[in-house]
Amino acid sequence: MTEFEFLQKYDSKFVKIDYLQTLDPDLHFIIKSYDGKITNYLKQQKPGEKIWIKGPVGLGLGLTKKSFGNFVGFSAGTGINAFLDLLHFFAHKKICKTYGNDLYSDDEIEFYNRTLNDFNLTLFIAFKDARSAYGMKHIMAAAEIYPERVRVFINVSDITDFEKLYPLARSKLVNRFDEEIIRKYVPRDAKKIFFSGSAIFNNKIGDYLESVGFNQ
């Protein structure tokens, strides 16, 4: 968990908190307020009060414990953020099942005991280069712990450097994302296909999907 200090309310839509463990006094976080438990709680705090934030947590992507079937995601660069909470959930679900009473609170145990019935994720991840890759701990943990549920394909320009940094990810590497890869690995019965990259990346993947028979 990470300690933050509540700074101020901007207005009815935003709140601002400060990361206490950073060396940069100008690094702040602006959080958009929704009518939910977390942001409503933040809006009730007073300047100077401290809060603890833990994450990433949850399922993300609008998924619920009733979600089932094949889901597909394409991410480029920081677009992987859209999937990290889900990958984190997969990894910690298994750990909780094994070591729950020793490592997790009762609330956490209840959360990670949620079932995703027949849920499968195929994730295509593109990074500019090895140095810009991040979130690999969550990515590899989910893929290794649930190989039958989470399939990962990674595209990066400098494969040799990437393999040095992440040797366990060697088997996940592909040379490119194109029609051939999509035709081979994207399930035809995918319930949803998520895009999380630049407009150019998203449009290109959309064109590839359409060319092999998927509706936009």
CSV table of N, CA and C in Angstrom, one decimal, residues 96-165:
chain,number,residue,atom,x,y,z
A,96,CYS,N,-3.9,-16.1,-3.0
A,96,CYS,CA,-4.9,-16.0,-1.9
A,96,CYS,C,-5.5,-17.4,-1.6
A,97,LYS,N,-5.8,-18.2,-2.6
A,97,LYS,CA,-6.3,-19.5,-2.4
A,97,LYS,C,-5.3,-20.4,-1.7
A,98,THR,N,-4.0,-20.2,-1.9
A,98,THR,CA,-3.0,-21.0,-1.3
A,98,THR,C,-2.6,-20.5,0.0
A,99,TYR,N,-2.4,-19.2,0.2
A,99,TYR,CA,-1.9,-18.7,1.5
A,99,TYR,C,-2.9,-17.7,2.1
A,100,GLY,N,-4.1,-17.7,1.8
A,100,GLY,CA,-5.1,-16.7,2.2
A,100,GLY,C,-5.0,-16.3,3.7
A,101,ASN,N,-5.1,-17.3,4.6
A,101,ASN,CA,-5.2,-17.0,6.0
A,101,ASN,C,-4.0,-16.3,6.5
A,102,ASP,N,-2.9,-16.5,5.9
A,102,ASP,CA,-1.6,-16.0,6.4
A,102,ASP,C,-1.2,-14.6,5.8
A,103,LEU,N,-1.7,-14.4,4.6
A,103,LEU,CA,-1.3,-13.2,3.9
A,103,LEU,C,-2.4,-12.1,3.7
A,104,TYR,N,-3.7,-12.5,3.8
A,104,TYR,CA,-4.7,-11.6,3.4
A,104,TYR,C,-5.7,-11.4,4.5
A,105,SER,N,-6.3,-10.2,4.5
A,105,SER,CA,-7.4,-9.9,5.4
A,105,SER,C,-8.7,-10.7,5.0
A,106,ASP,N,-9.7,-10.7,5.9
A,106,ASP,CA,-10.9,-11.4,5.6
A,106,ASP,C,-11.6,-10.8,4.3
A,107,ASP,N,-11.6,-9.4,4.2
A,107,ASP,CA,-12.2,-8.8,3.1
A,107,ASP,C,-11.5,-9.1,1.8
A,108,GLU,N,-10.1,-9.2,1.9
A,108,GLU,CA,-9.4,-9.5,0.7
A,108,GLU,C,-9.6,-11.0,0.3
A,109,ILE,N,-9.7,-11.9,1.3
A,109,ILE,CA,-10.0,-13.3,1.0
A,109,ILE,C,-11.4,-13.4,0.3
A,110,GLU,N,-12.4,-12.7,0.8
A,110,GLU,CA,-13.7,-12.7,0.1
A,110,GLU,C,-13.6,-12.2,-1.3
A,111,PHE,N,-12.8,-11.1,-1.5
A,111,PHE,CA,-12.7,-10.5,-2.8
A,111,PHE,C,-12.1,-11.5,-3.8
A,112,TYR,N,-11.0,-12.1,-3.4
A,112,TYR,CA,-10.2,-13.0,-4.3
A,112,TYR,C,-10.9,-14.3,-4.5
A,113,ASN,N,-11.9,-14.6,-3.6
A,113,ASN,CA,-12.6,-15.9,-3.8
A,113,ASN,C,-13.7,-15.8,-4.8
A,114,ARG,N,-13.9,-14.6,-5.4
A,114,ARG,CA,-14.8,-14.4,-6.5
A,114,ARG,C,-14.4,-15.4,-7.6
A,115,THR,N,-15.4,-15.9,-8.3
A,115,THR,CA,-15.1,-16.8,-9.4
A,115,THR,C,-15.4,-16.1,-10.7
A,116,LEU,N,-14.6,-16.4,-11.7
A,116,LEU,CA,-14.8,-15.9,-13.1
A,116,LEU,C,-15.0,-17.2,-13.9
A,117,ASN,N,-16.3,-17.6,-14.0
A,117,ASN,CA,-16.6,-18.9,-14.6
A,117,ASN,C,-16.3,-18.9,-16.1
A,118,ASP,N,-15.5,-19.8,-16.4
A,118,ASP,CA,-15.1,-20.0,-17.8
A,118,ASP,C,-14.7,-18.7,-18.5
A,119,PHE,N,-13.9,-17.9,-17.8
A,119,PHE,CA,-13.4,-16.7,-18.3
A,119,PHE,C,-12.0,-16.9,-18.8
A,120,ASN,N,-11.7,-16.4,-20.1
A,120,ASN,CA,-10.4,-16.6,-20.7
A,120,ASN,C,-10.0,-15.3,-21.3
A,121,LEU,N,-8.7,-14.9,-21.2
A,121,LEU,CA,-8.2,-13.7,-21.7
A,121,LEU,C,-7.0,-13.9,-22.6
A,122,THR,N,-7.1,-13.4,-23.8
A,122,THR,CA,-6.0,-13.4,-24.8
A,122,THR,C,-5.5,-12.0,-24.9
A,123,LEU,N,-4.3,-11.7,-24.6
A,123,LEU,CA,-3.8,-10.3,-24.5
A,123,LEU,C,-2.6,-10.2,-25.4
A,124,PHE,N,-2.7,-9.2,-26.3
A,124,PHE,CA,-1.6,-8.8,-27.2
A,124,PHE,C,-1.0,-7.5,-26.8
A,125,ILE,N,0.3,-7.5,-26.4
A,125,ILE,CA,0.9,-6.4,-25.8
A,125,ILE,C,2.1,-5.9,-26.7
A,126,ALA,N,2.1,-4.6,-27.0
A,126,ALA,CA,3.2,-4.0,-27.8
A,126,ALA,C,3.9,-3.0,-27.0
A,127,PHE,N,5.2,-3.1,-26.9
A,127,PHE,CA,6.0,-2.0,-26.3
A,127,PHE,C,7.0,-1.5,-27.3
A,128,LYS,N,7.4,-0.2,-27.2
A,128,LYS,CA,8.3,0.4,-28.1
A,128,LYS,C,9.6,-0.3,-28.1
A,129,ASP,N,10.1,-0.6,-26.9
A,129,ASP,CA,11.4,-1.3,-26.7
A,129,ASP,C,11.4,-1.9,-25.3
A,130,ALA,N,12.5,-2.6,-25.0
A,130,ALA,CA,12.6,-3.3,-23.7
A,130,ALA,C,12.6,-2.3,-22.5
A,131,ARG,N,13.2,-1.2,-22.7
A,131,ARG,CA,13.3,-0.3,-21.6
A,131,ARG,C,11.9,0.4,-21.2
A,132,SER,N,11.1,0.5,-22.2
A,132,SER,CA,9.8,1.1,-22.0
A,132,SER,C,8.7,0.1,-21.5
A,133,ALA,N,9.1,-1.2,-21.5
A,133,ALA,CA,8.1,-2.2,-21.0
A,133,ALA,C,7.9,-2.1,-19.5
A,134,TYR,N,6.7,-2.2,-19.1
A,134,TYR,CA,6.5,-2.2,-17.6
A,134,TYR,C,5.2,-3.0,-17.3
A,135,GLY,N,5.0,-3.3,-16.0
A,135,GLY,CA,3.8,-4.1,-15.7
A,135,GLY,C,4.1,-5.6,-15.9
A,136,MET,N,5.4,-5.9,-16.2
A,136,MET,CA,5.7,-7.3,-16.6
A,136,MET,C,5.5,-8.2,-15.4
A,137,LYS,N,5.7,-7.8,-14.2
A,137,LYS,CA,5.5,-8.7,-13.1
A,137,LYS,C,4.0,-9.2,-13.0
A,138,HIS,N,3.1,-8.3,-13.2
A,138,HIS,CA,1.7,-8.7,-13.3
A,138,HIS,C,1.4,-9.5,-14.5
A,139,ILE,N,1.9,-9.1,-15.6
A,139,ILE,CA,1.7,-9.8,-16.9
A,139,ILE,C,2.1,-11.3,-16.8
A,140,MET,N,3.4,-11.5,-16.4
A,140,MET,CA,4.0,-12.8,-16.3
A,140,MET,C,3.4,-13.7,-15.2
A,141,ALA,N,3.1,-13.0,-14.1
A,141,ALA,CA,2.5,-13.8,-13.0
A,141,ALA,C,1.1,-14.4,-13.4
A,142,ALA,N,0.3,-13.6,-14.0
A,142,ALA,CA,-1.0,-14.1,-14.4
A,142,ALA,C,-0.9,-15.2,-15.5
A,143,ALA,N,0.0,-15.0,-16.4
A,143,ALA,CA,0.2,-15.9,-17.5
A,143,ALA,C,0.8,-17.2,-17.0
A,144,GLU,N,1.7,-17.2,-16.1
A,144,GLU,CA,2.3,-18.4,-15.5
A,144,GLU,C,1.4,-19.1,-14.6
A,145,ILE,N,0.6,-18.4,-13.8
A,145,ILE,CA,-0.2,-19.0,-12.8
A,145,ILE,C,-1.5,-19.6,-13.4
A,146,TYR,N,-2.0,-18.9,-14.4
A,146,TYR,CA,-3.2,-19.4,-15.1
A,146,TYR,C,-3.0,-19.6,-16.6
A,147,PRO,N,-2.1,-20.5,-17.0
A,147,PRO,CA,-1.8,-20.6,-18.4
A,147,PRO,C,-3.0,-21.0,-19.3
A,148,GLU,N,-3.9,-21.7,-18.6
A,148,GLU,CA,-5.1,-22.1,-19.4
A,148,GLU,C,-6.2,-21.0,-19.5
A,149,ARG,N,-6.0,-19.9,-18.7
A,149,ARG,CA,-6.9,-18.8,-18.7
A,149,ARG,C,-6.4,-17.6,-19.3
A,150,VAL,N,-5.1,-17.3,-19.2
A,150,VAL,CA,-4.5,-16.1,-19.7
A,150,VAL,C,-3.4,-16.4,-20.7
A,151,ARG,N,-3.6,-16.0,-22.0
A,151,ARG,CA,-2.6,-16.2,-23.0
A,151,ARG,C,-2.1,-14.8,-23.4
A,152,VAL,N,-0.7,-14.7,-23.4
A,152,VAL,CA,-0.1,-13.4,-23.6
A,152,VAL,C,0.8,-13.5,-24.8
A,153,PHE,N,0.8,-12.5,-25.7
A,153,PHE,CA,1.7,-12.4,-26.9
A,153,PHE,C,2.3,-11.0,-26.8
A,154,ILE,N,3.6,-10.9,-26.9
A,154,ILE,CA,4.3,-9.6,-26.7
A,154,ILE,C,5.1,-9.3,-28.0
A,155,ASN,N,4.9,-8.1,-28.4
A,155,ASN,CA,5.7,-7.6,-29.6
A,155,ASN,C,6.6,-6.4,-29.1
A,156,VAL,N,7.9,-6.5,-29.4
A,156,VAL,CA,8.8,-5.4,-29.0
A,156,VAL,C,9.9,-5.3,-30.0
A,157,SER,N,10.4,-4.2,-30.3
A,157,SER,CA,11.4,-4.0,-31.4
A,157,SER,C,12.7,-4.7,-31.1
A,158,ASP,N,13.3,-4.5,-29.9
A,158,ASP,CA,14.6,-5.0,-29.6
A,158,ASP,C,14.4,-6.3,-28.8
A,159,ILE,N,14.2,-7.4,-29.5
A,159,ILE,CA,13.9,-8.7,-28.8
A,159,ILE,C,15.0,-9.2,-28.0
A,160,THR,N,16.2,-9.0,-28.4
A,160,THR,CA,17.4,-9.5,-27.7
A,160,THR,C,17.5,-8.8,-26.3
A,161,ASP,N,17.4,-7.5,-26.3
A,161,ASP,CA,17.4,-6.8,-25.0
A,161,ASP,C,16.3,-7.1,-24.1
A,162,PHE,N,15.1,-7.3,-24.7
A,162,PHE,CA,13.9,-7.7,-23.9
A,162,PHE,C,14.1,-9.1,-23.3
A,163,GLU,N,14.7,-10.0,-24.0
A,163,GLU,CA,14.9,-11.3,-23.5
A,163,GLU,C,15.9,-11.3,-22.3
A,164,LYS,N,16.9,-10.4,-22.4
A,164,LYS,CA,17.8,-10.3,-21.3
A,164,LYS,C,17.1,-9.7,-20.0
A,165,LEU,N,16.2,-8.8,-20.2
A,165,LEU,CA,15.5,-8.2,-19.0
A,165,LEU,C,14.5,-9.1,-18.5
